[in-house]
Tab-separated table of C-alpha atoms in Angstrom:
chain	number	residue	atom	x	y	z
A	799	UNK	CA	-26.617	1.418	-12.815
A	800	UNK	CA	-24.524	4.072	-14.562
A	801	UNK	CA	-20.784	4.425	-14.524
A	802	UNK	CA	-21.009	7.848	-12.920
A	803	UNK	CA	-22.973	6.465	-10.005
A	804	UNK	CA	-20.629	3.494	-9.588
A	805	UNK	CA	-17.494	5.632	-9.774
A	806	UNK	CA	-18.975	8.029	-7.267
A	807	UNK	CA	-19.939	5.193	-4.956
A	808	UNK	CA	-16.463	3.639	-5.137
A	809	UNK	CA	-14.829	6.921	-4.168
A	810	UNK	CA	-17.596	8.006	-1.788
A	811	UNK	CA	-16.431	8.307	1.818
A	812	UNK	CA	-19.748	6.842	2.964
A	813	UNK	CA	-18.704	3.445	1.557
A	814	UNK	CA	-15.202	3.411	3.007
A	815	UNK	CA	-16.011	1.397	6.124
A	816	UNK	CA	-17.449	-1.504	4.109
A	817	UNK	CA	-16.984	-1.342	0.326
A	818	UNK	CA	-17.468	-5.072	-0.172
A	819	UNK	CA	-21.239	-5.115	-0.885
A	820	UNK	CA	-20.499	-2.493	-3.534
A	821	UNK	CA	-17.753	-4.700	-4.987
A	822	UNK	CA	-20.157	-7.636	-5.105
A	823	UNK	CA	-22.501	-5.515	-7.167
A	824	UNK	CA	-19.647	-4.347	-9.372
A	825	UNK	CA	-18.539	-7.915	-10.185
A	826	UNK	CA	-21.906	-8.581	-11.837
A	827	UNK	CA	-20.578	-6.419	-14.692
A	828	UNK	CA	-16.942	-7.572	-14.782
A	829	UNK	CA	-15.953	-4.864	-17.298
A	830	UNK	CA	-17.959	-1.721	-16.629
A	831	UNK	CA	-17.863	1.284	-18.963
A	832	UNK	CA	-20.836	3.571	-19.586
A	833	UNK	CA	-19.276	6.995	-20.240
A	834	UNK	CA	-17.268	7.783	-23.338
A	835	UNK	CA	-14.371	9.472	-21.514
A	836	UNK	CA	-14.548	7.422	-18.346
A	837	UNK	CA	-12.336	4.541	-17.268
A	838	UNK	CA	-13.125	0.847	-17.664
A	839	UNK	CA	-13.615	-0.809	-14.267
A	840	UNK	CA	-12.355	-4.401	-14.010
A	841	UNK	CA	-13.365	-6.199	-10.829
A	842	UNK	CA	-12.901	-9.990	-11.147
A	843	UNK	CA	-9.819	-11.837	-9.947
A	844	UNK	CA	-8.655	-13.636	-13.092
A	845	UNK	CA	-9.227	-10.614	-15.326
A	846	UNK	CA	-7.319	-8.299	-12.991
A	847	UNK	CA	-4.401	-10.705	-12.696
A	848	UNK	CA	-4.226	-11.211	-16.454
A	849	UNK	CA	-4.179	-7.456	-17.050
A	850	UNK	CA	-1.454	-6.931	-14.445
A	851	UNK	CA	0.723	-9.235	-16.561
A	852	UNK	CA	-0.355	-7.835	-19.935
A	853	UNK	CA	2.290	-5.668	-21.680
A	854	UNK	CA	-0.513	-3.827	-23.481
A	855	UNK	CA	-1.396	-2.182	-20.157
A	856	UNK	CA	0.889	0.758	-19.453
A	857	UNK	CA	1.798	2.506	-16.224
A	858	UNK	CA	3.972	5.046	-18.038
A	859	UNK	CA	2.584	8.563	-17.892
A	860	UNK	CA	4.372	9.444	-21.128
A	861	UNK	CA	1.969	7.171	-23.008
A	862	UNK	CA	-0.945	9.310	-21.884
A	863	UNK	CA	0.357	12.287	-23.865
A	864	UNK	CA	0.762	10.240	-27.037
A	865	UNK	CA	-2.821	9.058	-26.595
A	866	UNK	CA	-4.151	12.564	-26.248
A	867	UNK	CA	-4.528	12.622	-22.445
A	868	UNK	CA	-2.768	14.664	-19.782
A	869	UNK	CA	0.804	13.430	-19.571
A	870	UNK	CA	0.994	13.365	-15.819
A	871	UNK	CA	-1.451	14.128	-13.093
A	872	UNK	CA	-1.646	13.661	-9.376
A	873	UNK	CA	1.298	13.851	-6.979
A	874	UNK	CA	3.926	13.109	-9.649
A	875	UNK	CA	3.187	16.159	-11.828
A	876	UNK	CA	6.197	18.059	-10.475
A	877	UNK	CA	9.750	18.849	-11.492
A	878	UNK	CA	10.805	15.432	-10.215
A	879	UNK	CA	10.743	12.607	-12.765
A	880	UNK	CA	8.123	9.890	-12.245
A	881	UNK	CA	9.070	7.056	-9.915
A	882	UNK	CA	9.565	3.621	-11.409
A	883	UNK	CA	6.023	2.521	-10.549
A	884	UNK	CA	4.866	5.090	-13.150
A	885	UNK	CA	7.191	3.715	-15.852
A	886	UNK	CA	7.213	0.729	-18.224
A	887	UNK	CA	10.093	-1.529	-19.276
A	888	UNK	CA	12.909	-1.139	-19.984
A	889	UNK	CA	13.288	2.016	-17.855
A	890	UNK	CA	11.106	0.625	-15.070
A	891	UNK	CA	13.210	-2.536	-14.924
A	892	UNK	CA	16.500	-0.638	-14.824
A	893	UNK	CA	15.487	1.630	-11.939
A	894	UNK	CA	13.790	-1.151	-10.000
A	895	UNK	CA	16.878	-3.391	-10.295
A	896	UNK	CA	19.117	-0.608	-9.004
A	897	UNK	CA	16.791	0.069	-6.070
A	898	UNK	CA	16.440	-3.636	-5.336
A	899	UNK	CA	20.220	-4.116	-5.244
A	900	UNK	CA	20.143	-2.005	-2.074
A	901	UNK	CA	17.133	-3.791	-0.629
A	902	UNK	CA	17.698	-7.446	-1.420
A	903	UNK	CA	19.643	-9.989	-3.469
A	904	UNK	CA	22.239	-10.196	-4.790
A	905	UNK	CA	24.036	-7.325	-3.034
A	906	UNK	CA	21.977	-7.067	0.163
A	907	UNK	CA	20.348	-10.505	0.453
A	908	UNK	CA	19.863	-10.341	4.222
A	909	UNK	CA	19.026	-6.662	4.717
A	910	UNK	CA	15.396	-7.307	5.698
A	911	UNK	CA	16.049	-10.482	7.718
A	912	UNK	CA	18.851	-8.736	9.595
A	913	UNK	CA	16.391	-6.094	10.766
A	914	UNK	CA	14.392	-8.628	12.798
A	915	UNK	CA	16.017	-7.636	16.090
A	916	UNK	CA	15.482	-3.930	15.393
A	917	UNK	CA	11.836	-4.506	14.484
A	918	UNK	CA	11.203	-6.410	17.697
A	919	UNK	CA	12.968	-3.680	19.696
A	920	UNK	CA	10.846	-0.923	18.146
A	921	UNK	CA	7.602	-2.853	18.738
A	922	UNK	CA	8.540	-3.573	22.350
A	923	UNK	CA	9.332	0.082	22.953
A	924	UNK	CA	6.042	1.269	21.484
A	925	UNK	CA	3.954	-1.203	23.487
A	926	UNK	CA	5.899	-0.429	26.669
A	927	UNK	CA	5.174	3.235	25.973
A	928	UNK	CA	1.444	2.634	26.310
A	929	UNK	CA	2.055	2.498	30.068
A	930	UNK	CA	-1.048	2.324	32.239
A	931	UNK	CA	-3.427	3.462	29.502
A	932	UNK	CA	-6.889	1.932	29.464
A	933	UNK	CA	-7.750	3.211	26.003
A	934	UNK	CA	-5.391	3.652	23.056
A	935	UNK	CA	-5.505	4.859	19.462
A	936	UNK	CA	-3.684	2.077	17.660
A	937	UNK	CA	-2.987	4.244	14.607
A	938	UNK	CA	-1.352	7.213	16.331
A	939	UNK	CA	0.336	5.273	19.119
A	940	UNK	CA	1.531	2.194	17.249
A	941	UNK	CA	0.570	1.446	13.639
A	942	UNK	CA	1.924	4.750	12.296
A	943	UNK	CA	5.147	5.242	14.341
A	944	UNK	CA	6.335	1.651	13.882
A	945	UNK	CA	6.758	1.503	10.078
A	946	UNK	CA	7.802	5.171	9.961
A	947	UNK	CA	10.661	4.455	12.348
A	948	UNK	CA	11.627	1.410	10.294
A	949	UNK	CA	11.686	3.165	6.915
A	950	UNK	CA	13.593	6.112	8.406
A	951	UNK	CA	16.294	3.755	9.662
A	952	UNK	CA	16.377	1.838	6.412
A	953	UNK	CA	16.689	4.887	4.170
A	954	UNK	CA	18.821	6.925	6.539
A	955	UNK	CA	16.302	9.695	7.254
A	956	UNK	CA	16.679	11.293	10.710
A	957	UNK	CA	13.764	10.120	12.831
A	958	UNK	CA	13.496	13.561	14.441
A	959	UNK	CA	12.510	14.979	11.045
A	960	UNK	CA	9.421	12.746	10.897
A	961	UNK	CA	6.961	15.540	11.779
A	962	UNK	CA	8.253	17.525	8.795
A	963	UNK	CA	7.870	14.801	6.208
A	964	UNK	CA	4.519	13.679	7.635
A	965	UNK	CA	3.187	17.109	6.659
A	966	UNK	CA	4.315	16.322	3.093
A	967	UNK	CA	3.331	12.652	2.958
A	968	UNK	CA	-0.297	13.178	3.981
A	969	UNK	CA	-1.204	15.404	0.981
A	970	UNK	CA	0.782	13.178	-1.402
A	971	UNK	CA	-1.247	10.161	-0.314
A	972	UNK	CA	-4.486	12.164	-0.451
A	973	UNK	CA	-3.606	13.072	-4.036
A	974	UNK	CA	-3.796	9.397	-5.012
A	975	UNK	CA	-7.548	9.370	-4.382
A	976	UNK	CA	-9.313	9.483	-7.765
A	977	UNK	CA	-12.364	11.267	-6.325
A	978	UNK	CA	-13.136	13.866	-8.995
A	979	UNK	CA	-15.004	16.052	-6.523
A	980	UNK	CA	-11.768	16.968	-4.702
A	981	UNK	CA	-9.219	16.155	-7.399
A	982	UNK	CA	-8.066	19.634	-8.434
A	983	UNK	CA	-7.258	20.929	-4.949
A	984	UNK	CA	-5.811	17.619	-3.790
A	985	UNK	CA	-3.551	17.340	-6.853
A	986	UNK	CA	-2.102	20.814	-6.355
A	987	UNK	CA	-1.395	20.137	-2.682
A	988	UNK	CA	0.137	16.748	-3.521
A	989	UNK	CA	2.375	18.186	-6.208
A	990	UNK	CA	3.671	20.911	-3.913
A	991	UNK	CA	4.249	18.398	-1.104
A	992	UNK	CA	6.155	16.019	-3.396
A	993	UNK	CA	8.376	18.876	-4.530
A	994	UNK	CA	9.051	19.946	-0.933
A	995	UNK	CA	9.816	16.382	0.122
A	996	UNK	CA	12.165	16.005	-2.840
A	997	UNK	CA	14.008	19.189	-1.827
A	998	UNK	CA	14.352	17.918	1.726
A	999	UNK	CA	15.711	14.581	0.540
A	1000	UNK	CA	18.096	16.374	-1.818
A	1001	UNK	CA	19.937	17.712	1.228
A	1002	UNK	CA	20.378	14.166	2.543
A	1003	UNK	CA	21.488	12.926	-0.888
A	1004	UNK	CA	24.162	15.614	-1.017
A	1005	UNK	CA	25.353	14.506	2.417
A	1006	UNK	CA	25.600	10.881	1.287
A	1007	UNK	CA	27.540	11.918	-1.803
A	1008	UNK	CA	30.185	13.345	0.538
A	1009	UNK	CA	29.920	10.732	3.291
A	1010	UNK	CA	28.718	7.168	2.672
A	1011	UNK	CA	26.716	5.496	5.443
A	1012	UNK	CA	25.132	2.085	5.881
A	1013	UNK	CA	21.703	3.029	4.535
A	1014	UNK	CA	19.687	2.814	1.333
A	1015	UNK	CA	20.190	6.472	0.443
A	1016	UNK	CA	23.943	5.915	0.335
A	1017	UNK	CA	23.490	2.788	-1.757
A	1018	UNK	CA	21.276	4.606	-4.264
A	1019	UNK	CA	23.720	7.511	-4.539
A	1020	UNK	CA	26.786	5.315	-5.021
A	1021	UNK	CA	25.298	2.423	-7.015
A	1022	UNK	CA	27.365	1.630	-10.138
A	1023	UNK	CA	26.261	-1.875	-11.122
A	1024	UNK	CA	25.459	-3.412	-14.516
A	1025	UNK	CA	22.525	-1.022	-14.939
A	1026	UNK	CA	24.713	2.013	-14.386
A	1027	UNK	CA	23.983	4.729	-11.846
A	1028	UNK	CA	20.847	6.660	-11.057
A	1029	UNK	CA	20.865	10.355	-11.812
A	1030	UNK	CA	20.366	12.651	-8.834
A	1031	UNK	CA	16.773	13.253	-9.907
A	1032	UNK	CA	16.149	9.511	-10.182
A	1033	UNK	CA	17.583	9.021	-6.690
A	1034	UNK	CA	15.204	11.680	-5.382
A	1035	UNK	CA	12.084	10.284	-7.069
A	1036	UNK	CA	12.984	6.749	-5.922
A	1037	UNK	CA	13.610	7.967	-2.367
A	1038	UNK	CA	10.255	9.772	-2.270
A	1039	UNK	CA	8.561	6.576	-3.454
A	1040	UNK	CA	10.323	4.357	-0.910
A	1041	UNK	CA	9.682	6.749	1.957
A	1042	UNK	CA	5.948	6.908	1.249
A	1043	UNK	CA	5.320	3.328	0.106
A	1044	UNK	CA	7.593	2.059	2.878
A	1045	UNK	CA	5.142	2.992	5.585
A	1046	UNK	CA	1.721	4.026	4.248
A	1047	UNK	CA	0.531	0.584	3.189
A	1048	UNK	CA	1.997	-1.037	6.317
A	1049	UNK	CA	0.139	1.388	8.598
A	1050	UNK	CA	-3.127	0.282	6.990
A	1051	UNK	CA	-2.190	-3.405	6.959
A	1052	UNK	CA	-1.422	-3.398	10.701
A	1053	UNK	CA	-4.546	-1.394	11.529
A	1054	UNK	CA	-6.842	-3.441	9.284
A	1055	UNK	CA	-5.268	-6.543	10.796
A	1056	UNK	CA	-5.929	-5.622	14.409
A	1057	UNK	CA	-9.451	-4.489	13.566
A	1058	UNK	CA	-10.135	-7.835	11.884
A	1059	UNK	CA	-8.678	-9.831	14.784
A	1060	UNK	CA	-10.843	-7.943	17.270
A	1061	UNK	CA	-13.839	-8.898	15.128
A	1062	UNK	CA	-12.648	-12.530	15.158
A	1063	UNK	CA	-11.660	-12.984	18.834
A	1064	UNK	CA	-11.187	-16.736	18.499
A	1065	UNK	CA	-8.394	-16.144	15.954
A	1066	UNK	CA	-6.884	-13.420	18.152
A	1067	UNK	CA	-6.804	-15.931	21.000
A	1068	UNK	CA	-5.089	-18.504	18.796
A	1069	UNK	CA	-2.470	-15.945	17.797
A	1070	UNK	CA	-1.864	-15.059	21.438
A	1071	UNK	CA	-0.719	-18.631	22.075
A	1072	UNK	CA	0.818	-19.332	18.663
A	1073	UNK	CA	2.845	-16.391	17.267
A	1074	UNK	CA	3.712	-18.484	14.211
A	1075	UNK	CA	0.100	-18.184	13.100
A	1076	UNK	CA	0.880	-14.565	12.192
A	1077	UNK	CA	2.367	-15.686	8.866
A	1078	UNK	CA	-0.934	-17.144	7.642
A	1079	UNK	CA	-2.948	-14.337	9.256
A	1080	UNK	CA	-1.041	-11.678	7.310
A	1081	UNK	CA	-1.493	-13.501	3.996
A	1082	UNK	CA	-5.236	-13.833	4.572
A	1083	UNK	CA	-5.411	-10.169	5.609
A	1084	UNK	CA	-3.818	-9.180	2.300
A	1085	UNK	CA	-6.727	-10.925	0.605
A	1086	UNK	CA	-9.518	-10.070	3.026
A	1087	UNK	CA	-8.659	-6.445	3.901
A	1088	UNK	CA	-5.904	-5.284	1.518
A	1089	UNK	CA	-4.497	-1.804	2.170
A	1090	UNK	CA	-4.422	-1.077	-1.580
A	1091	UNK	CA	-7.976	-1.397	-2.878
A	1092	UNK	CA	-7.730	0.130	-6.317
A	1093	UNK	CA	-5.162	0.762	-9.089
A	1094	UNK	CA	-6.502	3.694	-11.152
A	1095	UNK	CA	-3.338	4.573	-13.102
A	1096	UNK	CA	-3.297	2.164	-16.026
A	1097	UNK	CA	-3.762	2.870	-19.755
A	1098	UNK	CA	-4.234	0.610	-22.796
A	1099	UNK	CA	-1.586	1.076	-25.478
A	1100	UNK	CA	-3.415	-1.361	-27.783
A	1101	UNK	CA	-6.945	-2.690	-28.106
A	1102	UNK	CA	-7.624	-5.396	-25.510
A	1103	UNK	CA	-10.571	-7.761	-25.295
A	1104	UNK	CA	-11.769	-8.697	-21.809
A	1105	UNK	CA	-14.883	-10.827	-21.323
A	1106	UNK	CA	-16.031	-10.047	-24.852
A	1107	UNK	CA	-15.634	-6.300	-24.296
A	1108	UNK	CA	-13.081	-4.494	-26.462
A	1109	UNK	CA	-11.191	-1.902	-24.428
A	1110	UNK	CA	-9.831	0.516	-27.048
A	1111	UNK	CA	-6.296	1.807	-27.244
A	1112	UNK	CA	-5.936	4.936	-25.133
A	1113	UNK	CA	-8.566	3.944	-22.580
A	1114	UNK	CA	-7.971	4.240	-18.863
A	1115	UNK	CA	-8.473	1.119	-16.742
A	1116	UNK	CA	-9.213	0.909	-13.039
A	1117	UNK	CA	-8.270	-2.448	-11.505
A	1118	UNK	CA	-10.353	-2.951	-8.355
A	1119	UNK	CA	-8.087	-5.253	-6.325
A	1120	UNK	CA	-10.423	-5.246	-3.320
A	1121	UNK	CA	-13.185	-6.717	-5.483
A	1122	UNK	CA	-10.898	-9.304	-7.081
A	1123	UNK	CA	-9.733	-10.514	-3.680
A	1124	UNK	CA	-13.327	-11.343	-2.721
A	1125	UNK	CA	-14.262	-12.974	-6.048
A	1126	UNK	CA	-16.294	-16.141	-5.258
A	1127	UNK	CA	-15.168	-17.653	-8.581
A	1128	UNK	CA	-11.623	-17.648	-7.189
A	1129	UNK	CA	-12.000	-18.035	-3.411
A	1130	UNK	CA	-14.420	-20.236	-1.488
A	1131	UNK	CA	-16.556	-18.280	0.985
A	1132	UNK	CA	-14.561	-15.106	0.215
A	1133	UNK	CA	-16.253	-12.881	2.809
A	1134	UNK	CA	-15.015	-15.080	5.662
A	1135	UNK	CA	-11.659	-14.311	7.294
A	1136	UNK	CA	-9.877	-17.659	7.454
A	1137	UNK	CA	-6.103	-17.866	8.060
A	1138	UNK	CA	-6.377	-21.647	7.618
A	1139	UNK	CA	-7.411	-21.131	3.998
A	1140	UNK	CA	-5.256	-23.460	1.887
A	1141	UNK	CA	-4.985	-21.228	-1.162
A	1142	UNK	CA	-4.413	-17.504	-0.567
A	1143	UNK	CA	-2.991	-16.317	-3.888
A	1144	UNK	CA	-4.205	-12.776	-3.215
A	1145	UNK	CA	-3.747	-9.524	-5.104
A	1146	UNK	CA	-2.813	-7.620	-1.952
A	1147	UNK	CA	0.648	-6.770	-3.275
A	1148	UNK	CA	-0.454	-6.603	-6.900
A	1149	UNK	CA	1.150	-8.932	-9.428
A	1150	UNK	CA	3.474	-8.786	-12.402
A	1151	UNK	CA	6.332	-6.343	-12.870
A	1152	UNK	CA	4.787	-3.767	-10.523
A	1153	UNK	CA	4.230	-6.148	-7.606
A	1154	UNK	CA	5.020	-4.474	-4.293
A	1155	UNK	CA	8.729	-3.743	-3.991
A	1156	UNK	CA	8.688	-3.780	-0.185
A	1157	UNK	CA	6.460	-6.832	0.351
A	1158	UNK	CA	9.034	-8.830	2.390
A	1159	UNK	CA	9.467	-5.970	4.864
A	1160	UNK	CA	5.732	-5.213	5.107
A	1161	UNK	CA	5.004	-8.883	5.807
A	1162	UNK	CA	7.640	-9.109	8.540
A	1163	UNK	CA	6.597	-5.849	10.197
A	1164	UNK	CA	2.937	-6.859	10.304
A	1165	UNK	CA	3.655	-10.377	11.557
A	1166	UNK	CA	5.696	-9.019	14.472
A	1167	UNK	CA	3.238	-6.213	15.191
A	1168	UNK	CA	0.124	-8.386	15.353
A	1169	UNK	CA	1.705	-11.246	17.303
A	1170	UNK	CA	3.076	-8.857	19.946
A	1171	UNK	CA	-0.139	-6.877	20.222
A	1172	UNK	CA	-2.049	-10.131	20.691
A	1173	UNK	CA	0.393	-11.304	23.347
A	1174	UNK	CA	0.701	-8.119	25.359
A	1175	UNK	CA	-2.622	-6.263	25.240
A	1176	UNK	CA	-4.883	-7.449	28.053
A	1177	UNK	CA	-8.517	-7.972	27.002
A	1178	UNK	CA	-8.487	-5.638	23.975
A	1179	UNK	CA	-11.872	-4.583	22.584
A	1180	UNK	CA	-13.097	-2.074	20.050
A	1181	UNK	CA	-14.268	1.332	21.237
A	1182	UNK	CA	-16.267	1.922	18.029
A	1183	UNK	CA	-17.127	-0.395	15.163
A	1184	UNK	CA	-16.770	0.654	12.442
A	1185	UNK	CA	-13.985	3.085	13.306
A	1186	UNK	CA	-13.522	6.352	11.394
A	1187	UNK	CA	-11.854	5.779	8.013
A	1188	UNK	CA	-9.541	7.843	5.854
A	1189	UNK	CA	-10.962	9.631	2.842
A	1190	UNK	CA	-9.063	7.577	0.283
A	1191	UNK	CA	-10.404	4.974	-2.124
A	1192	UNK	CA	-6.936	3.720	-3.095
A	1193	UNK	CA	-5.234	3.246	0.283
A	1194	UNK	CA	-7.985	2.095	2.617
A	1195	UNK	CA	-7.661	1.965	6.379
A	1196	UNK	CA	-9.016	3.503	9.611
A	1197	UNK	CA	-7.813	6.991	10.449
A	1198	UNK	CA	-8.099	6.081	14.114
A	1199	UNK	CA	-8.660	2.762	15.858
A	1200	UNK	CA	-9.753	3.143	19.463
A	1201	UNK	CA	-9.084	0.054	21.598
A	1202	UNK	CA	-10.017	-0.350	25.246
A	1203	UNK	CA	-7.654	-2.550	27.265
A	1204	UNK	CA	-7.308	-3.728	30.853
A	1205	UNK	CA	-3.574	-3.152	30.762
A	1206	UNK	CA	-0.318	-4.072	29.072
A	1207	UNK	CA	1.408	-7.329	29.905
């Protein structure tokens, strides 16, 4: 097994529907590196978690230049500054605290909880809109429009502009895929899309500077707390991040969730009669079928030893979260979907300082979505298994999910 073949197999579209046998093979060499300029692949749970908390692992693109690599690549190589997920402390911490003051405690402690009624209303409307259909595409008709509507309301982006920013979001997300066979073209498209999205959001930011509203954009523009204020460019890069991250992972989590429940009909039936089970179902989904499978944007800023292997300063590291979540040395019977599992300390939202900013909202959205779909869809069954998947090794989920139903209750 060579690194080139393993890297190619990880990013190969042919393995998207079921990458887990590949991950099992990868875990046999917990730290894999066989090409001088290639990344180190880390695939076991405890090693990944330790590295996510290790300050010698950098997310800051500026460190790449000092280590002789390209300073910034992918969607963020534009005139906009990098978002805080591509920064290290203290700058990461400052920007994340400012953004969080608009999203949660201490200034907006109930912002997510207070959206419960709106979330239920949106879900009800989308399911009602299925009408008399006997076959639906869960992605296009539900899993995509639900979180998009939510993040638009939260940020203050006009919902009618969604078709415009979808044309920008799709290439940005595609640019996250580390597949070297399509990297150059995808990166250029992603960079242009991020710039266009930033320009669009700049118009909204200018509006909020003149007229404050009850939305996150206004909060970001007018924030003047202990960490000071964001610059206009920082507001734009943070808004781009929140707009994309605020729905892309949730689309996949909802879709992966419904696909898994249709493969485990006894659990779907339990959920139909016990909506409270959705809490444990979502946590197990984040382990069993996480929307984020791979973190390829990490760099060593000092030598690190992992499993007796010295990873030299300046090396790139890929953390394969999907493999860590199925590590049999951490989870009993890891390839079984079991919402009754007593210990689900998954890596689905990452860990450490870069753990998912919007996790509380994503959890709530998915819990409501799955419990209502279970309750209201009559005799749902898969049209095709496996369904067609997106070409993306980082954000994994079906591009379409055809479901046949006998009606909507």
